[in-house]
Amino acid sequence: MSEFSVQDVAFMQMALDLAQQGQFTTTPNPSVGCVLVKAGRIVGKGFHFRAGEPHAEVMALREAGENARGATAYVTLEPCSHFGRTPPCAKGLIEAGVVKVISAMHDPNPQVAGKGLQMLAENGIESAVGLLAEKAEWLNRGFLKRMRTGKPFVQLKMAMSLDGRTALANGESKWITNALSRADVQVERAKASAILSASQTVIADDPLLNVRWEQLPEPVQQAYSVENLRQPVRVILDSQHQVTSTKRLFKIDAPVWLVSKTARDLADYPVFCKQILLADTSHYLQDLMFELGQRQINTVWIEAGATLAGALIEQNLVDELIIYTAPKLLGDEARGLCKLPHLTQLADATLWKLHSIERLGDDIKSIYHPIVMEPKC
């Protein structure tokens, strides 16, 4: 960090702020921002909005024009070096006459992975990496996990009462949390590449599992029109083929992937409904995550019942717990949060680290990350 000045930090933070503007639309690509600075003055800035459209560096270069010559580029991710749906950004920076590139982090994509910086170096352009890297990693944690492991970043959302209950004994759960919490869920859904649930939830609640633009906070509505808002893929575990084409899932034109072990006839389903077939193994959920990674899903937002939630936790597939807690007490006959194996001693309980806590009216949003324990001897 000592090689970077206070001014460098400020410009990279601007680039990160720009990158966040693409967090609802860029998947499966990462969210990237770029700021071009010449003689201490910003001459161009841009962010990547959607896959297939110009990258952040291109947008910044367009704004800078001839002022890009002799400038320093602050980019939140190493510039790409390959021809995909767009030309390589490293080549664009070289041709524009940029003299230095500061990247927040390396790109783990095998098609890049240091090649962008190498291309810059071969053309006499100075580069540095690591400025505000932790923030850059957090912004693109889904893309980064998929590139590094082949699996998406998994977020398990649960809403509960103070005594850890998710619904009354009769199944009534609308609404445990308040309107602010429900609006926040819409924001989190909008960031996700996919929403995962199970057939039991679809049958019991008949949800849409979509992003409702009208429920998003006003700043998000102002930034993203209804037309620009991307709907996540709805992924439904349905091994018994119980989800029929009459469900509300199919009332909106957004992808649905039905996951099962055997093929079904999709003749009565909309064209946006597809199926994922997985072998019946003990690693069924693990296999599903790899399959979603193959399908370029960066982040999976899970809204499901206690059985699926418990299975995901038990198999160490959850990267992030997001819990909305309402100031209500439902009693011990109400339904519990998740089904986990019976424990005989507290030492065997899974441990989680509190990442953040936020007040939403009288509700509390808590985010936890798993604590990786050393194997017992």
Tab-separated table of C-alpha atoms in Angstrom:
chain	number	residue	atom	x	y	z
A	1	MET	CA	0.000	0.000	0.000
A	2	SER	CA	2.938	2.338	0.624
A	3	GLU	CA	3.546	2.677	-3.128
A	4	PHE	CA	0.140	4.339	-3.506
A	5	SER	CA	-0.613	7.942	-2.578
A	6	VAL	CA	-3.686	9.371	-0.895
A	7	GLN	CA	-4.691	10.702	-4.308
A	8	ASP	CA	-4.371	7.209	-5.802
A	9	VAL	CA	-6.715	5.870	-3.128
A	10	ALA	CA	-9.275	8.579	-3.849
A	11	PHE	CA	-9.289	7.908	-7.596
A	12	MET	CA	-9.575	4.138	-7.108
A	13	GLN	CA	-12.480	4.651	-4.732
A	14	MET	CA	-14.169	6.666	-7.478
A	15	ALA	CA	-13.605	3.753	-9.847
A	16	LEU	CA	-15.143	1.347	-7.324
A	17	ASP	CA	-18.150	3.630	-6.895
A	18	LEU	CA	-18.592	3.626	-10.656
A	19	ALA	CA	-18.290	-0.165	-10.786
A	20	GLN	CA	-21.141	-0.509	-8.298
A	21	GLN	CA	-23.461	1.132	-10.809
A	22	GLY	CA	-23.293	-2.057	-12.867
A	23	GLN	CA	-23.938	-4.512	-10.049
A	24	PHE	CA	-27.552	-5.148	-11.118
A	25	THR	CA	-26.850	-5.671	-14.811
A	26	THR	CA	-23.362	-6.989	-15.630
A	27	THR	CA	-23.685	-10.683	-14.769
A	28	PRO	CA	-22.108	-12.988	-15.900
A	29	ASN	CA	-19.399	-10.360	-16.331
A	30	PRO	CA	-17.797	-8.638	-13.334
A	31	SER	CA	-18.692	-5.094	-12.303
A	32	VAL	CA	-15.800	-2.837	-13.310
A	33	GLY	CA	-15.145	0.897	-13.085
A	34	CYS	CA	-12.408	3.032	-14.629
A	35	VAL	CA	-11.171	6.578	-14.004
A	36	LEU	CA	-8.628	8.319	-16.258
A	37	VAL	CA	-6.523	11.017	-14.609
A	38	LYS	CA	-4.108	13.468	-16.249
A	39	ALA	CA	-2.127	16.073	-14.313
A	40	GLY	CA	-4.292	15.446	-11.267
A	41	ARG	CA	-7.533	16.020	-13.167
A	42	ILE	CA	-10.165	13.445	-14.143
A	43	VAL	CA	-10.430	13.379	-17.939
A	44	GLY	CA	-12.608	10.295	-18.372
A	45	LYS	CA	-14.622	7.804	-16.385
A	46	GLY	CA	-16.860	4.851	-17.103
A	47	PHE	CA	-18.279	1.553	-15.913
A	48	HIS	CA	-19.359	-1.703	-17.496
A	49	PHE	CA	-23.144	-1.824	-17.729
A	50	ARG	CA	-24.009	-5.113	-19.422
A	51	ALA	CA	-22.288	-8.153	-20.938
A	52	GLY	CA	-21.678	-7.572	-24.632
A	53	GLU	CA	-21.588	-3.797	-24.201
A	54	PRO	CA	-18.383	-1.688	-23.916
A	55	HIS	CA	-16.177	-2.318	-20.893
A	56	ALA	CA	-15.383	0.343	-18.300
A	57	GLU	CA	-12.044	1.277	-19.907
A	58	VAL	CA	-13.693	1.838	-23.290
A	59	MET	CA	-16.335	4.109	-21.771
A	60	ALA	CA	-13.659	6.131	-19.956
A	61	LEU	CA	-11.509	6.414	-23.101
A	62	ARG	CA	-14.499	7.619	-25.112
A	63	GLU	CA	-15.136	10.372	-22.603
A	64	ALA	CA	-11.468	11.368	-22.444
A	65	GLY	CA	-10.822	11.464	-26.196
A	66	GLU	CA	-7.367	12.866	-26.937
A	67	ASN	CA	-6.922	13.698	-23.242
A	68	ALA	CA	-6.314	10.006	-22.608
A	69	ARG	CA	-2.796	10.361	-24.018
A	70	GLY	CA	-0.399	10.606	-21.079
A	71	ALA	CA	-3.084	9.733	-18.516
A	72	THR	CA	-3.113	7.201	-15.668
A	73	ALA	CA	-5.946	4.673	-15.634
A	74	TYR	CA	-7.440	3.504	-12.336
A	75	VAL	CA	-9.300	0.246	-12.989
A	76	THR	CA	-11.018	-1.986	-10.438
A	77	LEU	CA	-9.993	-5.165	-12.294
A	78	GLU	CA	-7.007	-6.019	-14.483
A	79	PRO	CA	-7.771	-4.956	-18.085
A	80	CYS	CA	-8.778	-7.860	-20.303
A	81	SER	CA	-6.368	-9.089	-22.967
A	82	HIS	CA	-8.550	-11.307	-25.148
A	83	PHE	CA	-11.165	-10.860	-27.842
A	84	GLY	CA	-14.571	-11.846	-26.485
A	85	ARG	CA	-17.781	-10.056	-27.305
A	86	THR	CA	-15.690	-6.873	-27.173
A	87	PRO	CA	-12.027	-6.105	-28.083
A	88	PRO	CA	-9.326	-6.351	-25.379
A	89	CYS	CA	-9.233	-3.328	-23.081
A	90	ALA	CA	-5.465	-3.561	-22.579
A	91	LYS	CA	-5.039	-2.984	-26.317
A	92	GLY	CA	-7.387	0.004	-26.173
A	93	LEU	CA	-5.408	1.594	-23.334
A	94	ILE	CA	-2.168	1.089	-25.256
A	95	GLU	CA	-3.520	2.631	-28.461
A	96	ALA	CA	-4.960	5.586	-26.522
A	97	GLY	CA	-1.511	6.457	-25.135
A	98	VAL	CA	-2.188	5.823	-21.453
A	99	VAL	CA	1.162	5.819	-19.600
A	100	LYS	CA	0.221	4.007	-16.375
A	101	VAL	CA	-2.456	1.575	-15.222
A	102	ILE	CA	-3.297	0.958	-11.558
A	103	SER	CA	-5.558	-2.060	-11.004
A	104	ALA	CA	-7.277	-2.947	-7.764
A	105	MET	CA	-6.723	-6.665	-8.387
A	106	HIS	CA	-5.696	-9.360	-10.849
A	107	ASP	CA	-8.394	-10.963	-12.988
A	108	PRO	CA	-8.645	-14.708	-12.141
A	109	ASN	CA	-10.354	-15.433	-15.455
A	110	PRO	CA	-7.981	-17.908	-17.193
A	111	GLN	CA	-8.389	-15.902	-20.393
A	112	VAL	CA	-6.801	-12.920	-18.630
A	113	ALA	CA	-4.952	-13.932	-15.418
A	114	GLY	CA	-1.981	-11.578	-15.737
A	115	LYS	CA	-1.971	-11.426	-19.526
A	116	GLY	CA	-3.510	-7.965	-19.543
A	117	LEU	CA	-0.737	-6.548	-17.362
A	118	GLN	CA	1.832	-8.424	-19.426
A	119	MET	CA	0.489	-6.833	-22.600
A	120	LEU	CA	0.795	-3.405	-20.997
A	121	ALA	CA	4.366	-4.076	-19.858
A	122	GLU	CA	5.401	-5.290	-23.311
A	123	ASN	CA	4.271	-1.938	-24.655
A	124	GLY	CA	6.168	0.103	-22.086
A	125	ILE	CA	3.200	0.978	-19.886
A	126	GLU	CA	3.842	1.031	-16.144
A	127	SER	CA	1.355	-0.865	-13.984
A	128	ALA	CA	0.620	-1.576	-10.324
A	129	VAL	CA	-1.855	-3.914	-8.637
A	130	GLY	CA	-3.414	-4.152	-5.179
A	131	LEU	CA	-4.945	-0.760	-4.458
A	132	LEU	CA	-8.185	-1.256	-2.452
A	133	ALA	CA	-8.070	-4.920	-3.448
A	134	GLU	CA	-10.283	-6.083	-0.594
A	135	LYS	CA	-13.108	-3.770	-1.677
A	136	ALA	CA	-12.723	-4.875	-5.283
A	137	GLU	CA	-12.854	-8.540	-4.244
A	138	TRP	CA	-16.019	-7.969	-2.244
A	139	LEU	CA	-17.763	-6.201	-5.113
A	140	ASN	CA	-17.197	-9.150	-7.469
A	141	ARG	CA	-17.158	-12.027	-5.000
A	142	GLY	CA	-19.579	-14.061	-7.124
A	143	PHE	CA	-17.608	-13.734	-10.349
A	144	LEU	CA	-14.337	-14.388	-8.509
A	145	LYS	CA	-15.589	-17.524	-6.788
A	146	ARG	CA	-16.905	-18.921	-10.069
A	147	MET	CA	-13.574	-18.274	-11.781
A	148	ARG	CA	-11.573	-19.804	-8.927
A	149	THR	CA	-13.736	-22.799	-7.987
A	150	GLY	CA	-16.263	-23.345	-10.770
A	151	LYS	CA	-19.114	-22.697	-8.321
A	152	PRO	CA	-21.198	-19.577	-7.666
A	153	PHE	CA	-21.243	-17.551	-4.461
A	154	VAL	CA	-24.179	-18.836	-2.407
A	155	GLN	CA	-26.295	-16.521	-0.256
A	156	LEU	CA	-28.923	-18.064	2.018
A	157	LYS	CA	-31.630	-15.608	3.015
A	158	MET	CA	-33.823	-16.287	6.018
A	159	ALA	CA	-36.441	-14.146	7.755
A	160	MET	CA	-37.263	-14.927	11.349
A	161	SER	CA	-38.828	-13.775	14.586
A	162	LEU	CA	-36.814	-13.001	17.709
A	163	ASP	CA	-37.206	-16.623	18.779
A	164	GLY	CA	-35.914	-17.982	15.466
A	165	ARG	CA	-39.235	-18.892	13.863
A	166	THR	CA	-40.061	-18.449	10.187
A	167	ALA	CA	-43.817	-19.103	10.121
A	168	LEU	CA	-46.722	-20.088	12.306
A	169	ALA	CA	-47.483	-23.774	12.744
A	170	ASN	CA	-50.160	-23.478	10.020
A	171	GLY	CA	-47.582	-22.095	7.582
A	172	GLU	CA	-48.634	-18.429	7.687
A	173	SER	CA	-45.569	-16.216	7.196
A	174	LYS	CA	-46.815	-13.014	5.516
A	175	TRP	CA	-45.398	-10.903	6.792
A	176	ILE	CA	-42.882	-11.589	9.542
A	177	THR	CA	-40.606	-8.741	8.448
A	178	ASN	CA	-41.488	-5.152	7.611
A	179	ALA	CA	-41.700	-3.315	4.284
A	180	LEU	CA	-38.132	-2.010	4.529
A	181	SER	CA	-36.769	-5.548	4.876
A	182	ARG	CA	-38.868	-6.742	1.959
A	183	ALA	CA	-37.596	-3.865	-0.195
A	184	ASP	CA	-34.047	-4.782	0.764
A	185	VAL	CA	-34.715	-8.358	-0.359
A	186	GLN	CA	-35.694	-6.971	-3.768
A	187	VAL	CA	-32.312	-5.208	-3.988
A	188	GLU	CA	-30.466	-8.399	-3.071
A	189	ARG	CA	-32.495	-10.395	-5.590
A	190	ALA	CA	-31.669	-7.835	-8.276
A	191	LYS	CA	-27.931	-8.289	-7.654
A	192	ALA	CA	-28.135	-12.093	-7.872
A	193	SER	CA	-27.620	-14.133	-11.026
A	194	ALA	CA	-30.138	-16.738	-9.879
A	195	ILE	CA	-32.746	-17.349	-7.183
A	196	LEU	CA	-32.877	-20.909	-5.901
A	197	SER	CA	-35.849	-22.491	-4.199
A	198	ALA	CA	-37.548	-25.875	-3.848
A	199	SER	CA	-40.791	-27.314	-5.167
A	200	GLN	CA	-42.245	-27.426	-1.628
A	201	THR	CA	-41.927	-23.637	-1.378
A	202	VAL	CA	-43.406	-23.111	-4.850
A	203	ILE	CA	-46.362	-25.385	-4.080
A	204	ALA	CA	-47.030	-23.882	-0.630
A	205	ASP	CA	-46.574	-20.177	-1.454
A	206	ASP	CA	-46.899	-20.003	-5.260
A	207	PRO	CA	-44.300	-17.190	-5.381
A	208	LEU	CA	-43.084	-15.255	-8.405
A	209	LEU	CA	-39.471	-15.206	-7.114
A	210	ASN	CA	-38.724	-12.193	-9.274
A	211	VAL	CA	-37.440	-8.650	-8.786
A	212	ARG	CA	-40.294	-6.200	-8.306
A	213	TRP	CA	-39.150	-2.841	-9.651
A	214	GLU	CA	-41.927	-0.948	-7.863
A	215	GLN	CA	-40.677	-2.258	-4.491
A	216	LEU	CA	-37.073	-1.205	-5.026
A	217	PRO	CA	-35.763	1.844	-3.144
A	218	GLU	CA	-36.160	5.121	-5.054
A	219	PRO	CA	-32.416	5.576	-5.854
A	220	VAL	CA	-32.362	2.170	-7.564
A	221	GLN	CA	-35.546	2.969	-9.478
A	222	GLN	CA	-33.988	6.216	-10.691
A	223	ALA	CA	-30.839	4.441	-11.866
A	224	TYR	CA	-32.517	1.473	-13.555
A	225	SER	CA	-35.668	1.650	-15.617
A	226	VAL	CA	-38.062	-1.288	-15.717
A	227	GLU	CA	-36.711	-2.115	-19.178
A	228	ASN	CA	-33.087	-2.173	-17.980
A	229	LEU	CA	-33.741	-4.237	-14.875
A	230	ARG	CA	-32.465	-7.794	-15.312
A	231	GLN	CA	-34.501	-10.641	-13.857
A	232	PRO	CA	-32.483	-13.460	-12.223
A	233	VAL	CA	-32.921	-17.028	-13.371
A	234	ARG	CA	-35.377	-18.886	-11.098
A	235	VAL	CA	-33.897	-22.309	-10.270
A	236	ILE	CA	-36.327	-24.771	-8.686
A	237	LEU	CA	-35.430	-28.158	-7.191
A	238	ASP	CA	-38.258	-30.404	-8.362
A	239	SER	CA	-37.219	-34.052	-8.330
A	240	GLN	CA	-40.833	-35.307	-8.354
A	241	HIS	CA	-41.994	-33.012	-11.191
A	242	GLN	CA	-44.553	-31.341	-8.918
A	243	VAL	CA	-44.161	-27.808	-10.286
A	244	THR	CA	-46.821	-27.500	-12.962
A	245	SER	CA	-47.031	-24.915	-15.724
A	246	THR	CA	-49.966	-23.226	-13.940
A	247	LYS	CA	-47.737	-21.807	-11.186
A	248	ARG	CA	-47.169	-18.046	-10.958
A	249	LEU	CA	-43.470	-18.592	-11.723
A	250	PHE	CA	-44.453	-18.857	-15.355
A	251	LYS	CA	-46.646	-15.746	-15.450
A	252	ILE	CA	-43.667	-13.446	-16.029
A	253	ASP	CA	-41.223	-13.680	-18.924
A	254	ALA	CA	-38.051	-14.583	-17.008
A	255	PRO	CA	-36.034	-17.814	-17.150
A	256	VAL	CA	-37.002	-20.801	-15.009
A	257	TRP	CA	-34.762	-23.859	-14.703
A	258	LEU	CA	-36.425	-26.946	-13.219
A	259	VAL	CA	-33.906	-29.296	-11.598
A	260	SER	CA	-34.624	-33.012	-11.364
A	261	LYS	CA	-33.095	-36.445	-11.846
A	262	THR	CA	-35.335	-37.458	-14.750
A	263	ALA	CA	-36.545	-35.631	-17.858
A	264	ARG	CA	-40.045	-34.193	-18.138
A	265	ASP	CA	-42.233	-33.080	-21.023
A	266	LEU	CA	-42.036	-29.277	-21.288
A	267	ALA	CA	-44.699	-28.976	-24.001
A	268	ASP	CA	-47.102	-27.111	-21.689
A	269	TYR	CA	-44.441	-24.827	-20.240
A	270	PRO	CA	-43.349	-21.437	-21.608
A	271	VAL	CA	-40.312	-21.368	-23.898
A	272	PHE	CA	-38.219	-19.688	-21.179
A	273	CYS	CA	-38.576	-22.793	-18.999
A	274	LYS	CA	-35.643	-25.204	-19.247
A	275	GLN	CA	-34.619	-28.263	-17.277
A	276	ILE	CA	-31.419	-29.327	-15.569
A	277	LEU	CA	-30.899	-33.058	-15.208
A	278	LEU	CA	-28.585	-34.276	-12.439
A	279	ALA	CA	-27.618	-37.799	-11.465
A	280	ASP	CA	-29.042	-39.109	-8.188
A	281	THR	CA	-25.904	-38.999	-6.034
A	282	SER	CA	-25.026	-38.067	-2.459
A	283	HIS	CA	-23.419	-34.911	-3.896
A	284	TYR	CA	-26.602	-33.723	-5.588
A	285	LEU	CA	-26.488	-30.142	-4.273
A	286	GLN	CA	-22.736	-29.918	-4.841
A	287	ASP	CA	-23.249	-31.108	-8.423
A	288	LEU	CA	-25.962	-28.499	-8.880
A	289	MET	CA	-23.604	-25.702	-7.857
A	290	PHE	CA	-20.979	-26.851	-10.363
A	291	GLU	CA	-23.681	-27.045	-13.034
A	292	LEU	CA	-24.807	-23.500	-12.258
A	293	GLY	CA	-21.184	-22.377	-12.453
A	294	GLN	CA	-20.913	-23.978	-15.887
A	295	ARG	CA	-23.985	-21.973	-16.870
A	296	GLN	CA	-22.216	-18.738	-15.859
A	297	ILE	CA	-24.182	-18.122	-12.672
A	298	ASN	CA	-22.069	-15.905	-10.396
A	299	THR	CA	-24.295	-15.589	-7.349
A	300	VAL	CA	-27.187	-17.683	-6.084
A	301	TRP	CA	-29.751	-16.132	-3.754
A	302	ILE	CA	-31.664	-18.834	-1.870
A	303	GLU	CA	-35.193	-18.507	-0.542
A	304	ALA	CA	-36.369	-21.876	0.672
A	305	GLY	CA	-37.775	-23.832	3.579
A	306	ALA	CA	-36.008	-25.336	6.574
A	307	THR	CA	-35.133	-28.631	4.851
A	308	LEU	CA	-33.190	-27.183	1.903
A	309	ALA	CA	-31.645	-24.470	4.088
A	310	GLY	CA	-30.378	-27.088	6.517
A	311	ALA	CA	-29.035	-29.333	3.766
A	312	LEU	CA	-27.063	-26.488	2.213
A	313	ILE	CA	-25.570	-25.509	5.565
A	314	GLU	CA	-24.772	-29.110	6.453
A	315	GLN	CA	-22.929	-29.601	3.149
A	316	ASN	CA	-20.909	-26.384	3.602
A	317	LEU	CA	-22.360	-24.826	0.468
A	318	VAL	CA	-23.411	-21.505	2.004
A	319	ASP	CA	-20.964	-18.620	1.622
A	320	GLU	CA	-23.165	-16.033	3.271
A	321	LEU	CA	-26.108	-16.100	5.665
A	322	ILE	CA	-28.412	-13.093	5.385
A	323	ILE	CA	-30.911	-13.033	8.218
A	324	TYR	CA	-33.729	-10.534	8.627
A	325	THR	CA	-34.964	-10.515	12.237
A	326	ALA	CA	-38.328	-9.013	13.155
A	327	PRO	CA	-39.249	-7.907	16.702
A	328	LYS	CA	-41.892	-10.605	17.118
A	329	LEU	CA	-42.232	-13.754	19.220
A	330	LEU	CA	-44.075	-16.667	17.592
A	331	GLY	CA	-43.695	-19.398	20.210
A	332	ASP	CA	-42.246	-22.875	20.196
A	333	GLU	CA	-45.002	-24.387	18.032
A	334	ALA	CA	-44.079	-22.106	15.112
A	335	ARG	CA	-41.793	-23.384	12.350
A	336	GLY	CA	-38.038	-23.340	12.840
A	337	LEU	CA	-35.315	-21.720	10.775
A	338	CYS	CA	-33.480	-24.741	9.357
A	339	LYS	CA	-33.267	-28.484	9.842
A	340	LEU	CA	-29.805	-29.632	10.920
A	341	PRO	CA	-28.493	-32.945	12.294
A	342	HIS	CA	-29.168	-33.567	15.970
A	343	LEU	CA	-26.291	-32.345	18.135
A	344	THR	CA	-25.278	-33.842	21.469
A	345	GLN	CA	-22.681	-31.217	22.350
A	346	LEU	CA	-22.300	-27.516	21.578
A	347	ALA	CA	-18.738	-28.033	20.356
A	348	ASP	CA	-20.177	-29.609	17.193
A	349	ALA	CA	-22.261	-26.573	16.240
A	350	THR	CA	-21.335	-24.777	13.015
A	351	LEU	CA	-19.769	-21.393	13.678
A	352	TRP	CA	-20.387	-18.150	11.820
A	353	LYS	CA	-18.682	-14.773	11.904
A	354	LEU	CA	-20.739	-11.596	11.916
A	355	HIS	CA	-19.832	-9.537	8.859
A	356	SER	CA	-22.285	-6.663	9.200
A	357	ILE	CA	-25.466	-5.566	10.905
A	358	GLU	CA	-27.999	-3.007	9.688
A	359	ARG	CA	-31.195	-1.597	11.105
A	360	LEU	CA	-34.214	-1.572	8.767
A	361	GLY	CA	-36.864	0.208	10.788
A	362	ASP	CA	-37.459	-2.099	13.735
A	363	ASP	CA	-36.037	-5.092	11.824
A	364	ILE	CA	-32.382	-6.102	11.856
A	365	LYS	CA	-30.434	-7.389	8.844
A	366	SER	CA	-27.434	-9.490	9.861
A	367	ILE	CA	-24.867	-10.965	7.475
A	368	TYR	CA	-22.690	-13.879	8.557
A	369	HIS	CA	-19.848	-15.788	6.921
A	370	PRO	CA	-18.827	-19.341	7.822
A	371	ILE	CA	-15.820	-19.886	10.020
A	372	VAL	CA	-13.576	-22.549	8.549
A	373	MET	CA	-12.420	-24.784	11.391
A	374	GLU	CA	-9.200	-26.750	11.440
A	375	PRO	CA	-9.762	-30.531	11.216
A	376	LYS	CA	-9.874	-32.266	14.575
A	377	CYS	CA	-6.977	-34.616	15.249
